[in-house]
Amino acid sequence: MRRPAKRSSSKLSSDSQHLVTFAQAIAQASSRLEERAWLKPLDTLLNKLLRTDHQTLIDAALDHLFKADLDAYDVLIEAVEAGSESTTLEVDGVDYDVQLLVLPVLAWTRFAIGSGNIAGDMQSAVAAHLHAHVLAKDAKLALAPTLYAIEQLPRYHTEVFALTRQMGQAALKSAPVQLRGEQQPTAAFLADTRYVIAAVAVPTGTALFHWQESEQQSHFSANKTAAFDAWKQQVTPLFARMLPGCNVELLLPQAYYFGCREADKRIRPASIRAADYFLTQTLDISSAELHASIGGFSEDINGQVDEYRIGFSIGNDPTVVYGTVWPLYEQESGEDMPLLPAEVGLMESLRPSPLQEILTVLRECGIVHIKHHGERFTMEFCDDCGAPLFPDREGELVHAEMPEDTPPAAEHFH
């Protein structure tokens, strides 16, 4: 989560104020012992609020700290995420740590990217490979029977907490996960993420993952890499069957929020490459005929860049035919100026800015006509369909519209 949703300001409740105070105290702690002392009441209060579905009180504290104290905001959001994606359950007098995981899949295609129910044999196969390559030997596992799109995942921390406990209990009882309600339809994108949700339960204080076990610890990095390689090799064919007509790339199963963020970041270059491939194949043109117009967008015209939007046009026609969105996460900054092509080699040892990454991907696709608009745009969307508006070559925000004689295809891209 990069930043909380904007809400009208109001006086903090007692519980929200306590969250603020504990987070600020942890941010200012001068020792690990002091930090631990403050973490205990913070975690206790968060657990109470998550159990009682008081998301608004948590959000109020996050909103306040985001505006007033970013260091304390980082402390609180980390605690909220950890408190909702993990818990402790007791069975027969034994305490178990439960961690919610996601199994991220990057997918790109010219067609539709599927989601929905996972067949029983597929669930069993994925679970077997998790035990074989990723999880510690004493771990108990429950898998949700659904392949999720990002918009189908739980939206609130309280919902994640409830799912963590439900699936943790299923893991400890070796019972199937029963999910309530119907999943909302997914939007049609050329490149998108899909997720399987899992819960892992282990005796409190013991290893969750294979590379954490005592005999693996001295070479944990190499063992983690080997586990990832085996996971990709063995499980990629399974997800290719679940997502026919798609190219897929698997990421390592990770904690819920971390895994979602990593997948969001990794899908961004794939979305540009997928758009380039779709446009060139559908319209029978070369990448060199495409023009890309890049704009930085913010919720507040004076605020930091929240995302870049790239509008694609063709040849001498300035009409934007497609658009992709490159959102920014965590500490990413949209303020850096792009490098000239001759300067790219000088930055090989440094992490490039998001804008530099976008330019690199576009050039790798063979797109040479690139316009970066220096002005800041506010987030604007189509009043009729809600689609984001994209910058054209002149810096006007427009709806992306394919030529009228284009064969039917996906309507939205990101």
PDB file of N, CA and C in Angstrom, residues 34-101:
ATOM      1  N   GLU A  34      13.342  -1.174  23.751  1.00  0.00           N
ATOM      2  CA  GLU A  34      12.304  -0.157  23.831  1.00  0.00           C
ATOM      3  C   GLU A  34      11.272  -0.362  22.730  1.00  0.00           C
ATOM      4  N   GLU A  35      11.754  -0.682  21.544  1.00  0.00           N
ATOM      5  CA  GLU A  35      10.841  -0.915  20.419  1.00  0.00           C
ATOM      6  C   GLU A  35       9.909  -2.081  20.717  1.00  0.00           C
ATOM      7  N   ARG A  36      10.463  -3.173  21.261  1.00  0.00           N
ATOM      8  CA  ARG A  36       9.631  -4.329  21.592  1.00  0.00           C
ATOM      9  C   ARG A  36       8.567  -3.981  22.629  1.00  0.00           C
ATOM     10  N   ALA A  37       8.954  -3.138  23.585  1.00  0.00           N
ATOM     11  CA  ALA A  37       8.003  -2.763  24.640  1.00  0.00           C
ATOM     12  C   ALA A  37       6.803  -2.015  24.059  1.00  0.00           C
ATOM     13  N   TRP A  38       7.046  -1.173  23.042  1.00  0.00           N
ATOM     14  CA  TRP A  38       5.942  -0.459  22.410  1.00  0.00           C
ATOM     15  C   TRP A  38       5.171  -1.328  21.422  1.00  0.00           C
ATOM     16  N   LEU A  39       5.855  -2.292  20.812  1.00  0.00           N
ATOM     17  CA  LEU A  39       5.185  -3.167  19.847  1.00  0.00           C
ATOM     18  C   LEU A  39       4.082  -4.002  20.491  1.00  0.00           C
ATOM     19  N   LYS A  40       4.308  -4.406  21.740  1.00  0.00           N
ATOM     20  CA  LYS A  40       3.323  -5.280  22.383  1.00  0.00           C
ATOM     21  C   LYS A  40       1.950  -4.622  22.505  1.00  0.00           C
ATOM     22  N   PRO A  41       1.826  -3.395  23.062  1.00  0.00           N
ATOM     23  CA  PRO A  41       0.491  -2.784  23.115  1.00  0.00           C
ATOM     24  C   PRO A  41      -0.054  -2.425  21.738  1.00  0.00           C
ATOM     25  N   LEU A  42       0.831  -2.074  20.788  1.00  0.00           N
ATOM     26  CA  LEU A  42       0.362  -1.785  19.437  1.00  0.00           C
ATOM     27  C   LEU A  42      -0.262  -3.034  18.817  1.00  0.00           C
ATOM     28  N   ASP A  43       0.427  -4.166  18.902  1.00  0.00           N
ATOM     29  CA  ASP A  43      -0.093  -5.399  18.316  1.00  0.00           C
ATOM     30  C   ASP A  43      -1.376  -5.843  19.011  1.00  0.00           C
ATOM     31  N   THR A  44      -1.445  -5.655  20.314  1.00  0.00           N
ATOM     32  CA  THR A  44      -2.650  -6.044  21.057  1.00  0.00           C
ATOM     33  C   THR A  44      -3.856  -5.218  20.608  1.00  0.00           C
ATOM     34  N   LEU A  45      -3.664  -3.913  20.485  1.00  0.00           N
ATOM     35  CA  LEU A  45      -4.763  -3.044  20.053  1.00  0.00           C
ATOM     36  C   LEU A  45      -5.161  -3.345  18.608  1.00  0.00           C
ATOM     37  N   LEU A  46      -4.179  -3.533  17.735  1.00  0.00           N
ATOM     38  CA  LEU A  46      -4.492  -3.865  16.349  1.00  0.00           C
ATOM     39  C   LEU A  46      -5.274  -5.168  16.254  1.00  0.00           C
ATOM     40  N   ASN A  47      -4.887  -6.151  17.030  1.00  0.00           N
ATOM     41  CA  ASN A  47      -5.592  -7.428  17.012  1.00  0.00           C
ATOM     42  C   ASN A  47      -7.049  -7.257  17.417  1.00  0.00           C
ATOM     43  N   LYS A  48      -7.285  -6.410  18.424  1.00  0.00           N
ATOM     44  CA  LYS A  48      -8.665  -6.152  18.848  1.00  0.00           C
ATOM     45  C   LYS A  48      -9.465  -5.475  17.747  1.00  0.00           C
ATOM     46  N   LEU A  49      -8.874  -4.478  17.106  1.00  0.00           N
ATOM     47  CA  LEU A  49      -9.585  -3.746  16.064  1.00  0.00           C
ATOM     48  C   LEU A  49      -9.834  -4.611  14.827  1.00  0.00           C
ATOM     49  N   LEU A  50      -8.873  -5.454  14.489  1.00  0.00           N
ATOM     50  CA  LEU A  50      -9.061  -6.348  13.356  1.00  0.00           C
ATOM     51  C   LEU A  50     -10.136  -7.395  13.633  1.00  0.00           C
ATOM     52  N   ARG A  51     -10.145  -7.922  14.845  1.00  0.00           N
ATOM     53  CA  ARG A  51     -11.156  -8.921  15.220  1.00  0.00           C
ATOM     54  C   ARG A  51     -12.567  -8.327  15.203  1.00  0.00           C
ATOM     55  N   THR A  52     -12.681  -7.075  15.602  1.00  0.00           N
ATOM     56  CA  THR A  52     -14.003  -6.450  15.732  1.00  0.00           C
ATOM     57  C   THR A  52     -14.388  -5.643  14.495  1.00  0.00           C
ATOM     58  N   ASP A  53     -13.610  -5.789  13.410  1.00  0.00           N
ATOM     59  CA  ASP A  53     -13.946  -5.198  12.118  1.00  0.00           C
ATOM     60  C   ASP A  53     -13.976  -3.673  12.149  1.00  0.00           C
ATOM     61  N   HIS A  54     -13.048  -3.068  12.888  1.00  0.00           N
ATOM     62  CA  HIS A  54     -12.981  -1.604  12.982  1.00  0.00           C
ATOM     63  C   HIS A  54     -11.928  -1.058  12.015  1.00  0.00           C
ATOM     64  N   GLN A  55     -12.148  -1.289  10.730  1.00  0.00           N
ATOM     65  CA  GLN A  55     -11.223  -0.800   9.709  1.00  0.00           C
ATOM     66  C   GLN A  55     -11.141   0.723   9.712  1.00  0.00           C
ATOM     67  N   THR A  56     -12.259   1.390   9.949  1.00  0.00           N
ATOM     68  CA  THR A  56     -12.259   2.857   9.872  1.00  0.00           C
ATOM     69  C   THR A  56     -11.342   3.477  10.914  1.00  0.00           C
ATOM     70  N   LEU A  57     -11.234   2.858  12.088  1.00  0.00           N
ATOM     71  CA  LEU A  57     -10.349   3.390  13.127  1.00  0.00           C
ATOM     72  C   LEU A  57      -8.881   3.231  12.721  1.00  0.00           C
ATOM     73  N   ILE A  58      -8.567   2.103  12.088  1.00  0.00           N
ATOM     74  CA  ILE A  58      -7.198   1.894  11.597  1.00  0.00           C
ATOM     75  C   ILE A  58      -6.880   2.884  10.485  1.00  0.00           C
ATOM     76  N   ASP A  59      -7.827   3.050   9.557  1.00  0.00           N
ATOM     77  CA  ASP A  59      -7.608   3.975   8.442  1.00  0.00           C
ATOM     78  C   ASP A  59      -7.425   5.415   8.919  1.00  0.00           C
ATOM     79  N   ALA A  60      -8.176   5.795   9.949  1.00  0.00           N
ATOM     80  CA  ALA A  60      -8.049   7.159  10.463  1.00  0.00           C
ATOM     81  C   ALA A  60      -6.646   7.424  10.992  1.00  0.00           C
ATOM     82  N   ALA A  61      -6.092   6.445  11.699  1.00  0.00           N
ATOM     83  CA  ALA A  61      -4.730   6.598  12.221  1.00  0.00           C
ATOM     84  C   ALA A  61      -3.715   6.651  11.082  1.00  0.00           C
ATOM     85  N   LEU A  62      -3.898   5.804  10.068  1.00  0.00           N
ATOM     86  CA  LEU A  62      -2.986   5.815   8.922  1.00  0.00           C
ATOM     87  C   LEU A  62      -3.064   7.141   8.169  1.00  0.00           C
ATOM     88  N   ASP A  63      -4.275   7.622   7.948  1.00  0.00           N
ATOM     89  CA  ASP A  63      -4.437   8.911   7.264  1.00  0.00           C
ATOM     90  C   ASP A  63      -3.721  10.029   8.011  1.00  0.00           C
ATOM     91  N   HIS A  64      -3.900  10.047   9.331  1.00  0.00           N
ATOM     92  CA  HIS A  64      -3.287  11.105  10.148  1.00  0.00           C
ATOM     93  C   HIS A  64      -1.766  11.048  10.048  1.00  0.00           C
ATOM     94  N   LEU A  65      -1.195   9.844  10.172  1.00  0.00           N
ATOM     95  CA  LEU A  65       0.258   9.727  10.163  1.00  0.00           C
ATOM     96  C   LEU A  65       0.841   9.982   8.778  1.00  0.00           C
ATOM     97  N   PHE A  66       0.101   9.632   7.738  1.00  0.00           N
ATOM     98  CA  PHE A  66       0.616   9.890   6.396  1.00  0.00           C
ATOM     99  C   PHE A  66       0.813  11.380   6.163  1.00  0.00           C
ATOM    100  N   LYS A  67      -0.056  12.183   6.743  1.00  0.00           N
ATOM    101  CA  LYS A  67       0.056  13.634   6.604  1.00  0.00           C
ATOM    102  C   LYS A  67       1.043  14.243   7.593  1.00  0.00           C
ATOM    103  N   ALA A  68       1.195  13.611   8.776  1.00  0.00           N
ATOM    104  CA  ALA A  68       1.931  14.265   9.858  1.00  0.00           C
ATOM    105  C   ALA A  68       3.297  13.659  10.164  1.00  0.00           C
ATOM    106  N   ASP A  69       3.483  12.334   9.928  1.00  0.00           N
ATOM    107  CA  ASP A  69       4.702  11.674  10.389  1.00  0.00           C
ATOM    108  C   ASP A  69       4.911  10.417   9.548  1.00  0.00           C
ATOM    109  N   LEU A  70       5.678  10.540   8.467  1.00  0.00           N
ATOM    110  CA  LEU A  70       5.835   9.415   7.549  1.00  0.00           C
ATOM    111  C   LEU A  70       6.609   8.254   8.166  1.00  0.00           C
ATOM    112  N   ASP A  71       7.551   8.543   9.046  1.00  0.00           N
ATOM    113  CA  ASP A  71       8.283   7.457   9.708  1.00  0.00           C
ATOM    114  C   ASP A  71       7.326   6.607  10.547  1.00  0.00           C
ATOM    115  N   ALA A  72       6.466   7.270  11.305  1.00  0.00           N
ATOM    116  CA  ALA A  72       5.494   6.537  12.112  1.00  0.00           C
ATOM    117  C   ALA A  72       4.452   5.849  11.223  1.00  0.00           C
ATOM    118  N   TYR A  73       4.120   6.470  10.101  1.00  0.00           N
ATOM    119  CA  TYR A  73       3.194   5.824   9.153  1.00  0.00           C
ATOM    120  C   TYR A  73       3.769   4.494   8.676  1.00  0.00           C
ATOM    121  N   ASP A  74       5.060   4.484   8.324  1.00  0.00           N
ATOM    122  CA  ASP A  74       5.686   3.238   7.880  1.00  0.00           C
ATOM    123  C   ASP A  74       5.622   2.176   8.973  1.00  0.00           C
ATOM    124  N   VAL A  75       5.832   2.580  10.212  1.00  0.00           N
ATOM    125  CA  VAL A  75       5.750   1.640  11.335  1.00  0.00           C
ATOM    126  C   VAL A  75       4.345   1.063  11.439  1.00  0.00           C
ATOM    127  N   LEU A  76       3.343   1.938  11.362  1.00  0.00           N
ATOM    128  CA  LEU A  76       1.973   1.481  11.567  1.00  0.00           C
ATOM    129  C   LEU A  76       1.491   0.613  10.406  1.00  0.00           C
ATOM    130  N   ILE A  77       1.765   0.997   9.176  1.00  0.00           N
ATOM    131  CA  ILE A  77       1.292   0.187   8.061  1.00  0.00           C
ATOM    132  C   ILE A  77       1.957  -1.182   8.069  1.00  0.00           C
ATOM    133  N   GLU A  78       3.218  -1.250   8.461  1.00  0.00           N
ATOM    134  CA  GLU A  78       3.895  -2.542   8.566  1.00  0.00           C
ATOM    135  C   GLU A  78       3.233  -3.401   9.640  1.00  0.00           C
ATOM    136  N   ALA A  79       2.884  -2.787  10.771  1.00  0.00           N
ATOM    137  CA  ALA A  79       2.240  -3.527  11.852  1.00  0.00           C
ATOM    138  C   ALA A  79       0.841  -3.988  11.451  1.00  0.00           C
ATOM    139  N   VAL A  80       0.099  -3.123  10.756  1.00  0.00           N
ATOM    140  CA  VAL A  80      -1.253  -3.478  10.324  1.00  0.00           C
ATOM    141  C   VAL A  80      -1.205  -4.641   9.337  1.00  0.00           C
ATOM    142  N   GLU A  81      -0.310  -4.574   8.379  1.00  0.00           N
ATOM    143  CA  GLU A  81      -0.212  -5.647   7.404  1.00  0.00           C
ATOM    144  C   GLU A  81       0.211  -6.956   8.066  1.00  0.00           C
ATOM    145  N   ALA A  82       1.216  -6.895   8.949  1.00  0.00           N
ATOM    146  CA  ALA A  82       1.657  -8.102   9.640  1.00  0.00           C
ATOM    147  C   ALA A  82       0.551  -8.666  10.525  1.00  0.00           C
ATOM    148  N   GLY A  83      -0.186  -7.779  11.180  1.00  0.00           N
ATOM    149  CA  GLY A  83      -1.245  -8.235  12.066  1.00  0.00           C
ATOM    150  C   GLY A  83      -2.425  -8.839  11.353  1.00  0.00           C
ATOM    151  N   SER A  84      -2.652  -8.454  10.099  1.00  0.00           N
ATOM    152  CA  SER A  84      -3.785  -8.996   9.356  1.00  0.00           C
ATOM    153  C   SER A  84      -3.427 -10.236   8.546  1.00  0.00           C
ATOM    154  N   GLU A  85      -2.165 -10.369   8.120  1.00  0.00           N
ATOM    155  CA  GLU A  85      -1.781 -11.518   7.303  1.00  0.00           C
ATOM    156  C   GLU A  85      -1.191 -12.654   8.134  1.00  0.00           C
ATOM    157  N   SER A  86      -1.109 -12.486   9.443  1.00  0.00           N
ATOM    158  CA  SER A  86      -0.599 -13.551  10.310  1.00  0.00           C
ATOM    159  C   SER A  86      -1.353 -13.533  11.634  1.00  0.00           C
ATOM    160  N   THR A  87      -1.377 -14.683  12.288  1.00  0.00           N
ATOM    161  CA  THR A  87      -2.080 -14.779  13.562  1.00  0.00           C
ATOM    162  C   THR A  87      -1.567 -15.996  14.309  1.00  0.00           C
ATOM    163  N   THR A  88      -2.060 -16.190  15.524  1.00  0.00           N
ATOM    164  CA  THR A  88      -1.739 -17.370  16.325  1.00  0.00           C
ATOM    165  C   THR A  88      -3.027 -18.098  16.660  1.00  0.00           C
ATOM    166  N   LEU A  89      -3.043 -19.395  16.443  1.00  0.00           N
ATOM    167  CA  LEU A  89      -4.191 -20.234  16.765  1.00  0.00           C
ATOM    168  C   LEU A  89      -3.752 -21.353  17.692  1.00  0.00           C
ATOM    169  N   GLU A  90      -4.644 -21.765  18.580  1.00  0.00           N
ATOM    170  CA  GLU A  90      -4.344 -22.847  19.524  1.00  0.00           C
ATOM    171  C   GLU A  90      -5.169 -24.075  19.172  1.00  0.00           C
ATOM    172  N   VAL A  91      -4.508 -25.223  19.123  1.00  0.00           N
ATOM    173  CA  VAL A  91      -5.176 -26.497  18.883  1.00  0.00           C
ATOM    174  C   VAL A  91      -4.621 -27.520  19.857  1.00  0.00           C
ATOM    175  N   ASP A  92      -5.501 -28.076  20.671  1.00  0.00           N
ATOM    176  CA  ASP A  92      -5.105 -29.096  21.651  1.00  0.00           C
ATOM    177  C   ASP A  92      -3.956 -28.634  22.536  1.00  0.00           C
ATOM    178  N   GLY A  93      -4.033 -27.377  22.947  1.00  0.00           N
ATOM    179  CA  GLY A  93      -3.033 -26.836  23.858  1.00  0.00           C
ATOM    180  C   GLY A  93      -1.730 -26.431  23.204  1.00  0.00           C
ATOM    181  N   VAL A  94      -1.634 -26.540  21.889  1.00  0.00           N
ATOM    182  CA  VAL A  94      -0.412 -26.175  21.167  1.00  0.00           C
ATOM    183  C   VAL A  94      -0.694 -24.911  20.352  1.00  0.00           C
ATOM    184  N   ASP A  95       0.193 -23.928  20.466  1.00  0.00           N
ATOM    185  CA  ASP A  95       0.055 -22.697  19.695  1.00  0.00           C
ATOM    186  C   ASP A  95       0.711 -22.850  18.327  1.00  0.00           C
ATOM    187  N   TYR A  96       0.024 -22.338  17.323  1.00  0.00           N
ATOM    188  CA  TYR A  96       0.532 -22.383  15.946  1.00  0.00           C
ATOM    189  C   TYR A  96       0.586 -20.970  15.373  1.00  0.00           C
ATOM    190  N   ASP A  97       1.687 -20.671  14.678  1.00  0.00           N
ATOM    191  CA  ASP A  97       1.777 -19.448  13.885  1.00  0.00           C
ATOM    192  C   ASP A  97       1.135 -19.708  12.535  1.00  0.00           C
ATOM    193  N   VAL A  98       0.311 -18.776  12.087  1.00  0.00           N
ATOM    194  CA  VAL A  98      -0.345 -18.880  10.782  1.00  0.00           C
ATOM    195  C   VAL A  98       0.078 -17.688   9.934  1.00  0.00           C
ATOM    196  N   GLN A  99       0.497 -17.965   8.715  1.00  0.00           N
ATOM    197  CA  GLN A  99       0.883 -16.917   7.770  1.00  0.00           C
ATOM    198  C   GLN A  99       0.084 -17.079   6.491  1.00  0.00           C
ATOM    199  N   LEU A 100      -0.538 -15.990   6.039  1.00  0.00           N
ATOM    200  CA  LEU A 100      -1.231 -15.992   4.755  1.00  0.00           C
ATOM    201  C   LEU A 100      -0.216 -15.708   3.654  1.00  0.00           C
ATOM    202  N   LEU A 101      -0.236 -16.520   2.614  1.00  0.00           N
ATOM    203  CA  LEU A 101       0.672 -16.379   1.484  1.00  0.00           C
ATOM    204  C   LEU A 101      -0.109 -16.125   0.207  1.00  0.00           C
TER     205      LEU A 101
END
